[in-house]
Coordinates of N, CA and C in Angstrom, one line a residue:
X1 N 41.9 34.5 127.4 CA 41.2 33.6 126.6 C 42.1 32.3 126.5
X2 N 41.6 31.2 126.8 CA 42.4 29.9 126.6 C 42.4 29.4 125.2
X3 N 43.4 28.6 124.9 CA 43.4 28.0 123.6 C 42.3 27.0 123.5
X4 N 41.7 26.8 122.3 CA 40.7 25.8 122.1 C 41.4 24.4 122.2
X5 N 40.6 23.4 122.6 CA 41.2 22.1 122.7 C 40.4 21.2 121.8
X6 N 41.1 20.4 121.1 CA 40.4 19.5 120.1 C 40.0 18.2 120.7
X7 N 40.6 17.7 121.7 CA 40.3 16.4 122.3 C 40.2 16.4 123.8
X8 N 40.3 17.6 124.4 CA 40.3 17.7 125.8 C 41.6 17.5 126.5
X9 N 42.7 17.2 125.7 CA 44.0 16.9 126.2 C 45.0 17.9 125.7
X10 N 45.2 18.0 124.4 CA 46.3 18.8 123.9 C 45.7 20.1 123.3
X11 N 46.2 21.2 123.7 CA 45.7 22.5 123.2 C 46.1 22.6 121.7
X12 N 45.3 23.3 121.0 CA 45.6 23.6 119.6 C 45.6 25.1 119.3
X13 N 46.2 25.6 118.3 CA 46.1 27.0 118.0 C 47.2 27.7 118.8
X14 N 47.2 29.0 118.6 CA 48.1 29.9 119.3 C 47.7 30.1 120.8
X15 N 48.7 30.1 121.7 CA 48.4 30.5 123.1 C 48.2 32.0 123.1
X16 N 47.5 32.5 124.1 CA 47.3 33.9 124.3 C 48.6 34.7 124.3
X17 N 49.7 34.1 124.9 CA 51.0 34.8 124.9 C 51.6 34.9 123.5
X18 N 51.3 33.9 122.7 CA 51.8 33.9 121.3 C 51.0 35.0 120.5
X19 N 49.7 35.1 120.8 CA 49.0 36.2 120.1 C 49.5 37.6 120.6
X20 N 49.8 37.7 121.9 CA 50.4 39.0 122.4 C 51.8 39.3 121.7
X21 N 52.6 38.3 121.6 CA 53.9 38.4 120.9 C 53.7 38.9 119.5
X22 N 52.8 38.3 118.8 CA 52.6 38.6 117.4 C 52.1 40.1 117.3
X23 N 51.2 40.5 118.2 CA 50.7 41.9 118.2 C 51.8 42.8 118.5
X24 N 52.6 42.5 119.5 CA 53.7 43.4 119.8 C 54.8 43.5 118.7
X25 N 55.0 42.4 118.0 CA 55.9 42.4 116.9 C 55.5 43.5 115.9
X26 N 54.3 43.7 115.7 CA 53.8 44.7 114.8 C 53.9 46.1 115.2
X27 N 54.3 46.4 116.4 CA 54.5 47.7 116.9 C 55.8 48.3 116.4
X28 N 55.6 49.4 115.7 CA 56.8 50.1 115.1 C 57.8 50.5 116.1
X29 N 59.0 50.2 115.9 CA 60.1 50.7 116.8 C 60.3 49.8 118.0
X30 N 59.4 48.8 118.3 CA 59.5 48.0 119.5 C 60.5 46.8 119.1
X31 N 61.6 46.7 119.9 CA 62.6 45.7 119.6 C 62.4 44.4 120.5
X32 N 61.6 44.5 121.5 CA 61.4 43.4 122.4 C 60.6 43.9 123.6
X33 N 60.3 42.9 124.5 CA 59.6 43.3 125.7 C 59.9 42.3 126.8
X34 N 59.7 42.7 128.1 CA 59.9 41.8 129.2 C 58.5 41.5 129.8
X35 N 58.3 40.2 130.1 CA 57.0 39.7 130.6 C 57.2 38.6 131.6
X36 N 56.1 38.2 132.2 CA 56.2 37.0 133.1 C 56.1 35.7 132.3
X37 N 56.8 34.7 132.7 CA 56.8 33.4 132.1 C 55.5 32.8 132.2
X38 N 55.0 32.2 131.2 CA 53.6 31.5 131.2 C 53.6 30.3 132.2
X39 N 54.7 29.5 132.1 CA 54.7 28.3 133.0 C 55.2 28.6 134.4
X40 N 55.9 29.6 134.6 CA 56.4 30.0 135.9 C 56.2 31.5 136.1
X41 N 55.0 31.9 136.5 CA 54.8 33.3 136.5 C 55.6 34.1 137.6
X42 N 56.4 33.5 138.4 CA 57.3 34.2 139.3 C 58.6 34.4 138.6
X43 N 58.8 34.0 137.4 CA 60.0 34.3 136.6 C 59.7 35.3 135.5
X44 N 60.6 36.1 135.1 CA 60.5 37.0 134.0 C 61.3 36.5 132.8
X45 N 60.8 36.8 131.6 CA 61.5 36.5 130.4 C 61.7 37.7 129.6
X46 N 62.7 37.7 128.7 CA 62.9 38.8 127.8 C 62.7 38.3 126.4
X47 N 61.8 38.9 125.7 CA 61.5 38.5 124.3 C 62.1 39.6 123.4
X48 N 63.0 39.1 122.5 CA 63.7 40.0 121.6 C 63.3 39.7 120.2
X49 N 63.0 40.7 119.4 CA 62.8 40.5 118.0 C 64.1 40.8 117.2
X50 N 64.9 39.8 117.0 CA 66.3 40.0 116.4 C 66.2 40.8 115.1
X51 N 65.3 40.6 114.3 CA 65.3 41.2 113.0 C 64.8 42.7 113.1
X52 N 64.3 43.1 114.3 CA 63.9 44.5 114.5 C 64.9 45.3 115.2
X53 N 66.0 44.7 115.7 CA 67.0 45.4 116.4 C 67.7 46.4 115.5
X54 N 67.9 47.6 116.1 CA 68.6 48.7 115.3 C 70.0 48.4 115.4
X55 N 70.8 49.0 114.5 CA 72.3 48.7 114.5 C 73.0 49.2 115.7
X56 N 72.4 50.2 116.4 CA 73.0 50.8 117.6 C 72.5 50.1 118.9
X57 N 71.5 49.1 118.8 CA 71.0 48.5 119.9 C 71.9 47.4 120.5
X58 N 71.8 47.1 121.8 CA 72.6 46.1 122.4 C 71.8 45.4 123.5
X59 N 72.1 44.2 123.8 CA 71.4 43.5 124.9 C 72.5 43.0 125.9
X60 N 72.3 43.2 127.2 CA 73.2 42.7 128.2 C 72.4 42.3 129.4
X61 N 73.1 41.5 130.2 CA 72.5 41.0 131.5 C 73.4 41.1 132.6
X62 N 72.9 41.2 133.8 CA 73.7 41.2 135.0 C 73.9 39.7 135.5
X63 N 75.1 39.3 135.4 CA 75.5 37.9 135.8 C 75.7 37.8 137.3
X64 N 74.8 37.2 138.0 CA 74.9 37.2 139.5 C 76.1 36.3 139.9
X65 N 76.7 35.5 139.1 CA 77.8 34.6 139.5 C 79.1 35.4 139.4
X66 N 79.2 36.4 138.5 CA 80.4 37.2 138.3 C 80.3 38.6 138.8
X67 N 79.0 39.0 139.0 CA 78.8 40.4 139.4 C 79.0 41.4 138.3
X68 N 79.2 40.9 137.1 CA 79.4 41.8 135.9 C 78.2 41.8 135.0
X69 N 78.2 43.0 134.3 CA 77.2 43.1 133.2 C 77.8 42.5 132.0
X70 N 77.2 41.6 131.3 CA 77.8 40.9 130.2 C 76.9 41.1 128.9
X71 N 77.5 41.3 127.8 CA 76.7 41.5 126.5 C 76.2 40.1 126.1
X72 N 75.1 40.2 125.4 CA 74.6 39.0 124.7 C 74.8 39.2 123.3
X73 N 75.6 38.3 122.7 CA 76.0 38.5 121.3 C 74.8 38.5 120.3

C-alpha cells in the first residue's frame, strides 16, 4: 500500500516500510532484521533496535577491504 499524497507531489504519513519496522519493533525478543533497501532493492540493509539489544548481543560485519570481520560499536 502506497503512502497517501496530499498534493500529488510529496508523500505524507508513514511509508509501508516504516509501518513494517514499527510492527517488527513490537515483536518480543526481536533485536533487528535484514531487508531490501526501499530506494535500491538490489541492496540489503540491517535494521537494529538498539534499545532492544541484549547485553550478550553483538553486531559485526565482513569488511571486504580488509577481509576481516569487524565489530560495530
